[in-house]
Each structure stands twice: as C-alpha cells, then as structure tokens.
C-alpha cells in the first residue's frame, strides 16, 4: 500500500518501465527508510543516486525549499531461477533550517523527475543484475534554483557519511567542453555569411544615398508653366 502520493508515483513509474525493459521477469519496489549504504546482503547490488532534485515541505513551520542534493539509495537483487527481482529504496531526508526542528522531512518530486531517476535505476539494474550495457545515465537538475548553498548539517545523507556533489557544477564543465569543441565548426560559415551580409548592406546604403541625391536634384530643378 502506498504511504504517500510520491511513493505511489515511484511504484507506478517503476512497474511501467520494468514491464517494458524486462517483461519476462517480475520486479517489486519496496520503500525502506532503514536502508544503509554499503550494507548489502549476499547477492544484492547497490546503486546510489547522488544528484536528484526535490522539494521539501516542513511539517512544523510549513517552510518549503528546493534542493538539488537529494540522495536516493537503492539495493537490488535478482533471483534468476525464479525470474523475480526486488529493489529496496530509501530517499534521504533533510532538516528544516528555518525553524530548527529535529524532525526530518521527506521530499516530493515531479513526475518527470521520477521518470528520469527510474531510468537511471533501470540502467544500473541492467548493468549489475543482468550484466548488460545499460546505456547512458541521465543527470538531473532542479527545475527551480537552489534556495542557497547545501548545508551538510541539515542533510541526513551527509550525516551518515555520504559524499554527494552538486550536478550544476558538473553540467557546467560538460557544457563548456561541448561548446568549445563545437564552436570552431560554424566559424568558417559565419565568416562567409558575414561578408555576404556586409556586401548586401553596402549595396543597400549606396542605393539609399543615390535615392536621396536624386530627390534633392528633383526638388531643385526649375518648374515651367
């Protein structure tokens, strides 16, 4: 049974995508708030999503904040003989820094963010449980800007020793690398386009000047009755 709307959405997206990715196998998704990183039972694999984006809502003072530092821990196991798999999942919480209450609050996520995170989970699952090429992982950035720098003292994942990075910094490096590698290609084309445009503008201004001169002489010419 779903305990929250976000939990229901996670399960809905996971089951739909696994039905497409591995229709011959039966998988279940279990929310486990006591899941610990690197504490794996025999045959289990781990995937750690370190840069999810989510929105938090304090249940005490009603303060809300956006974070691009949500950490999600997954433990995965596949029973090949029975063709059944299980994923245990924990979304790490954050403390409200406005009221200072010791109550940890859960994050809510947009459906589009959950779909991308489930894609990453399935990619890792195919690599570790099926020994397949899972494909490329997706990097997620918060749909709204951060409310400020990440505060490790209010982060449950940081308090448990999980080091996670800010995705925007990595994306910035990738975007700069991509831009510099591709920027040299259109320069030659831009140069030829620039000469062409300059010639057109020269012809336009020359024609305009000739028109002005013609009009001036036309008005100065004597009029005979």
XYZ file of C-alpha atoms in Angstrom:
225
model
C 0.000 0.000 0.000
C 1.315 3.476 -0.849
C 2.107 5.716 2.123
C 2.206 8.954 0.102
C 1.483 10.334 -3.341
C 5.206 10.389 -4.170
C 5.593 6.734 -3.124
C 2.674 5.736 -5.344
C 4.186 7.641 -8.252
C 7.566 5.924 -7.763
C 5.965 2.480 -7.844
C 3.721 3.314 -10.783
C 6.621 4.583 -12.930
C 8.934 1.740 -11.869
C 6.442 -1.033 -12.680
C 5.521 0.500 -16.029
C 9.145 0.889 -17.126
C 10.226 -2.545 -15.876
C 7.345 -4.113 -17.786
C 8.912 -2.683 -20.937
C 12.563 -3.284 -20.008
C 12.192 -6.825 -18.604
C 8.703 -8.183 -19.365
C 9.683 -11.797 -18.605
C 10.707 -11.013 -15.014
C 8.662 -9.865 -12.034
C 10.052 -6.960 -10.005
C 8.893 -5.259 -6.815
C 9.824 -1.882 -5.318
C 9.917 -1.555 -1.526
C 10.419 1.680 0.402
C 12.846 1.005 3.260
C 13.713 4.048 5.440
C 16.261 1.960 7.401
C 18.360 1.039 4.351
C 22.084 1.612 4.926
C 24.728 2.359 2.257
C 27.187 -0.461 1.547
C 25.421 -2.813 3.994
C 24.392 -5.452 1.475
C 23.002 -8.930 1.939
C 24.665 -11.690 -0.150
C 23.793 -11.352 -3.841
C 22.484 -7.800 -3.513
C 23.786 -4.830 -5.518
C 23.769 -1.137 -4.730
C 23.032 1.991 -6.743
C 23.313 5.464 -5.215
C 21.598 8.412 -6.905
C 23.528 11.422 -5.628
C 22.085 14.366 -7.541
C 18.298 14.144 -7.579
C 16.187 17.283 -7.328
C 13.259 17.552 -4.975
C 11.112 19.948 -2.997
C 10.839 19.761 0.790
C 7.989 20.886 2.998
C 8.463 21.357 6.731
C 5.596 19.762 8.629
C 6.215 22.043 11.611
C 6.585 25.612 10.302
C 5.308 24.999 6.712
C 8.555 26.298 5.213
C 9.322 24.911 1.731
C 12.626 24.735 -0.073
C 14.087 23.312 -3.262
C 17.190 21.130 -3.263
C 19.377 19.671 -5.994
C 21.167 17.487 -3.436
C 18.602 14.778 -2.721
C 20.275 11.393 -2.238
C 18.441 8.149 -3.039
C 19.816 4.724 -2.104
C 18.794 1.534 -3.934
C 19.577 -2.095 -3.102
C 18.776 -4.577 -5.892
C 18.558 -8.350 -6.118
C 17.581 -10.696 -8.957
C 16.665 -14.352 -8.453
C 17.440 -15.689 -11.933
C 15.956 -19.133 -11.237
C 12.581 -17.743 -10.185
C 12.835 -14.745 -12.515
C 11.921 -12.423 -9.677
C 13.660 -9.264 -8.575
C 13.432 -6.847 -5.691
C 14.500 -3.232 -5.228
C 14.662 -1.603 -1.818
C 14.739 2.172 -1.844
C 15.460 4.962 0.605
C 15.122 8.689 -0.067
C 17.264 10.611 2.406
C 15.557 13.469 4.197
C 16.579 16.989 5.178
C 16.030 19.136 8.254
C 14.298 22.492 8.053
C 16.863 25.252 8.601
C 14.201 27.900 9.272
C 12.633 26.591 12.455
C 15.490 24.307 13.556
C 13.210 21.423 14.452
C 14.810 17.984 14.702
C 12.066 16.487 12.562
C 13.339 15.165 9.224
C 11.116 15.950 6.269
C 10.596 13.941 3.091
C 10.956 15.380 -0.379
C 8.337 15.496 -3.091
C 9.301 15.196 -6.743
C 7.745 15.979 -10.075
C 6.662 13.026 -12.202
C 9.154 13.967 -14.921
C 11.995 13.855 -12.361
C 10.856 10.481 -11.048
C 10.784 9.060 -14.573
C 14.373 10.137 -15.198
C 15.520 8.734 -11.854
C 13.808 5.421 -12.569
C 15.588 5.347 -15.938
C 18.902 5.647 -14.071
C 17.845 2.894 -11.678
C 16.984 0.552 -14.553
C 20.295 1.380 -16.245
C 22.182 0.336 -13.111
C 19.930 -2.679 -12.635
C 20.628 -3.945 -16.160
C 24.358 -3.477 -15.668
C 24.657 -5.099 -12.241
C 21.885 -7.694 -12.199
C 21.748 -8.685 -15.879
C 25.354 -7.862 -16.847
C 24.132 -5.851 -19.834
C 25.081 -2.499 -21.268
C 22.569 -0.300 -19.521
C 23.235 2.799 -21.587
C 23.895 6.368 -20.520
C 22.881 7.799 -17.164
C 20.822 10.979 -17.028
C 21.918 13.985 -14.979
C 19.151 15.804 -13.184
C 18.973 19.469 -12.310
C 16.354 21.066 -10.144
C 13.525 22.679 -12.064
C 13.837 25.659 -9.737
C 17.052 27.276 -8.479
C 18.523 26.224 -5.144
C 17.443 28.224 -2.136
C 21.117 28.519 -1.207
C 24.309 26.504 -0.682
C 23.967 22.936 0.521
C 24.082 22.678 4.310
C 25.551 19.348 5.327
C 24.412 19.724 8.945
C 20.769 19.614 7.803
C 21.224 16.722 5.348
C 20.513 13.171 6.518
C 22.760 11.678 3.816
C 25.713 13.886 4.795
C 25.247 12.969 8.452
C 25.559 9.307 7.501
C 28.825 9.946 5.647
C 27.567 10.003 2.059
C 29.536 12.483 -0.048
C 27.492 13.800 -2.932
C 28.254 16.518 -5.466
C 26.264 19.354 -6.966
C 25.105 18.449 -10.523
C 25.157 22.005 -11.861
C 28.953 22.183 -11.422
C 29.487 19.005 -13.454
C 26.998 20.103 -16.068
C 28.749 23.438 -16.352
C 32.045 21.704 -17.175
C 30.337 19.416 -19.703
C 28.515 22.297 -21.346
C 31.718 24.339 -21.669
C 33.568 21.346 -23.138
C 30.777 20.685 -25.627
C 30.573 24.338 -26.610
C 34.318 24.738 -27.162
C 34.505 21.537 -29.213
C 31.666 22.592 -31.483
C 32.210 26.344 -31.582
C 35.024 26.093 -34.126
C 32.770 24.411 -36.716
C 30.413 27.288 -37.567
C 33.110 29.955 -37.525
C 34.106 29.475 -41.169
C 30.474 29.508 -42.190
C 29.858 32.553 -40.057
C 32.753 34.343 -41.749
C 31.365 33.801 -45.228
C 27.923 34.786 -44.024
C 29.311 37.942 -42.550
C 30.954 39.002 -45.857
C 27.752 38.310 -47.706
C 25.714 40.362 -45.277
C 28.243 43.200 -45.426
C 28.005 43.323 -49.227
C 24.237 43.415 -49.070
C 24.276 46.258 -46.565
C 26.785 48.222 -48.664
C 24.551 47.907 -51.720
C 21.545 48.937 -49.665
C 23.199 52.074 -48.278
C 24.629 53.005 -51.701
C 21.168 52.729 -53.255
C 19.695 54.804 -50.442
C 22.306 57.545 -50.953
C 21.629 57.635 -54.696
C 17.922 57.923 -53.994
C 18.484 60.859 -51.628
C 20.702 62.653 -54.182
C 18.126 62.097 -56.922
C 15.327 63.512 -54.797
C 17.404 66.574 -53.908
C 18.111 67.371 -57.580
C 14.494 66.727 -58.471
C 13.241 69.318 -55.987
C 15.860 71.894 -57.048
C 15.070 71.676 -60.759
C 13.021 74.742 -62.102
C 9.364 74.315 -62.747
C 7.984 75.831 -66.035
C 4.317 76.802 -66.557
